[in-house]
mmCIF file of C-alpha atoms in Angstrom:
data_model
loop_
_atom_site.group_PDB
_atom_site.id
_atom_site.type_symbol
_atom_site.label_atom_id
_atom_site.label_comp_id
_atom_site.label_asym_id
_atom_site.label_seq_id
_atom_site.Cartn_x
_atom_site.Cartn_y
_atom_site.Cartn_z
ATOM 1 C CA ASP A 1 -0.098 -0.038 -0.104
ATOM 2 C CA GLU A 2 0.971 3.486 -0.130
ATOM 3 C CA ALA A 3 2.495 3.329 3.615
ATOM 4 C CA GLY A 4 4.918 0.413 2.117
ATOM 5 C CA ARG A 5 2.967 -2.278 4.066
ATOM 6 C CA MET A 6 2.277 -5.816 2.732
ATOM 7 C CA ASN A 7 -1.645 -5.776 2.289
ATOM 8 C CA ARG A 8 -1.945 -9.032 0.331
ATOM 9 C CA ILE A 9 -0.046 -12.398 -0.352
ATOM 10 C CA VAL A 10 -0.090 -14.085 -3.554
ATOM 11 C CA GLN A 11 1.246 -17.287 -4.452
ATOM 12 C CA ASP A 12 1.426 -18.944 -7.498
ATOM 13 C CA GLY A 13 -0.838 -16.150 -8.924
ATOM 14 C CA LYS A 14 -3.330 -16.755 -6.371
ATOM 15 C CA GLU A 15 -4.285 -14.657 -3.373
ATOM 16 C CA VAL A 16 -3.531 -16.445 0.059
ATOM 17 C CA CYS A 17 -4.531 -13.702 2.214
ATOM 18 C CA THR A 18 -5.372 -9.916 2.583
ATOM 19 C CA LEU A 19 -3.946 -7.837 5.654
ATOM 20 C CA LYS A 20 -5.539 -4.793 7.188
ATOM 21 C CA TYR A 21 -3.466 -2.651 9.780
ATOM 22 C CA ASP A 22 -4.303 -0.328 12.942
ATOM 23 C CA ARG A 23 -2.837 2.946 13.414
ATOM 24 C CA GLY A 24 0.198 1.505 14.941
ATOM 25 C CA ASP A 25 1.269 -0.279 11.609
ATOM 26 C CA ARG A 26 0.308 -3.656 13.404
ATOM 27 C CA VAL A 27 -1.725 -6.225 11.557
ATOM 28 C CA LYS A 28 -5.315 -5.623 12.887
ATOM 29 C CA SER A 29 -7.069 -8.566 10.727
ATOM 30 C CA GLU A 30 -5.879 -11.204 8.154
ATOM 31 C CA THR A 31 -8.531 -12.678 5.792
ATOM 32 C CA LEU A 32 -7.488 -15.993 4.022
ATOM 33 C CA SER A 33 -8.524 -16.676 0.536
ATOM 34 C CA SER A 34 -11.060 -19.279 2.114
ATOM 35 C CA GLY A 35 -12.835 -16.443 3.717
ATOM 36 C CA GLN A 36 -11.604 -17.308 7.351
ATOM 37 C CA THR A 37 -10.695 -14.239 8.965
ATOM 38 C CA TYR A 38 -8.189 -13.754 12.145
ATOM 39 C CA LEU A 39 -8.413 -10.531 14.450
ATOM 40 C CA PHE A 40 -5.340 -9.425 16.386
ATOM 41 C CA GLU A 41 -5.260 -7.686 19.728
ATOM 42 C CA TYR A 42 -2.081 -6.119 21.044
ATOM 43 C CA SER A 43 -1.048 -5.653 24.626
ATOM 44 C CA LEU A 44 1.887 -3.198 25.523
ATOM 45 C CA ASP A 45 4.295 -3.351 28.267
ATOM 46 C CA ARG A 46 5.319 -0.192 30.426
ATOM 47 C CA LYS A 47 8.110 0.624 27.634
ATOM 48 C CA GLY A 48 5.297 0.575 25.060
ATOM 49 C CA GLN A 49 6.693 -2.820 23.449
ATOM 50 C CA ILE A 50 4.246 -5.422 22.328
ATOM 51 C CA SER A 51 4.139 -8.088 25.180
ATOM 52 C CA ARG A 52 1.062 -10.055 23.976
ATOM 53 C CA VAL A 53 -0.975 -10.612 20.846
ATOM 54 C CA ASP A 54 -4.319 -12.355 20.997
ATOM 55 C CA ILE A 55 -5.382 -13.866 17.794
ATOM 56 C CA ALA A 56 -9.051 -14.609 17.467
ATOM 57 C CA ASP A 57 -10.682 -16.520 14.901
ATOM 58 C CA GLN A 58 -14.456 -16.121 13.731
ATOM 59 C CA THR A 59 -15.939 -18.387 16.111
ATOM 60 C CA GLY A 60 -14.367 -16.347 19.128
ATOM 61 C CA LEU A 61 -11.544 -18.814 19.901
ATOM 62 C CA VAL A 62 -8.122 -17.030 20.971
ATOM 63 C CA ARG A 63 -4.912 -18.085 20.733
ATOM 64 C CA ARG A 64 -2.387 -15.836 22.750
ATOM 65 C CA VAL A 65 1.518 -15.273 21.954
ATOM 66 C CA ARG A 66 3.425 -13.819 24.859
ATOM 67 C CA LEU A 67 6.533 -11.856 23.789
ATOM 68 C CA SER A 68 9.636 -10.794 25.469
ATOM 69 C CA ASN A 69 13.205 -9.962 24.427
ATOM 70 C CA LEU A 70 14.243 -13.350 24.947
ATOM 71 C CA GLU A 71 11.505 -15.432 23.675
ATOM 72 C CA TYR A 72 8.073 -15.910 21.913
ATOM 73 C CA THR A 73 5.738 -18.109 23.729
ATOM 74 C CA LEU A 74 2.291 -19.546 22.281
ATOM 75 C CA ASP A 75 -0.230 -20.365 24.734
ATOM 76 C CA GLU A 76 -2.203 -23.271 23.180
ATOM 77 C CA LEU A 77 -4.990 -22.170 25.590
ATOM 78 C CA VAL A 78 -7.912 -21.658 23.293
ATOM 79 C CA SER A 79 -10.853 -19.772 24.697
ATOM 80 C CA ALA A 80 -13.814 -18.317 23.867
ATOM 81 C CA LYS A 81 -13.378 -14.273 23.695
ATOM 82 C CA HIS A 82 -15.613 -12.341 26.221
#
């Protein structure tokens, strides 16, 4: 797009997904060619760095990724989003 962000992914001439961004230039949604959509919600630490990302699918199930300067941790905890 005009901001230099990747707004779609094409593989072998077929669109795989489209991406939309929030005001912080972070992915806010990803829609696959099948129509499945994932929504991204970010939490920041005291320094303003991303410390957690919740990724929700259309059914409301959420996968949580915790981030630190040492590692990324995927919580396989899948829960209904409130």
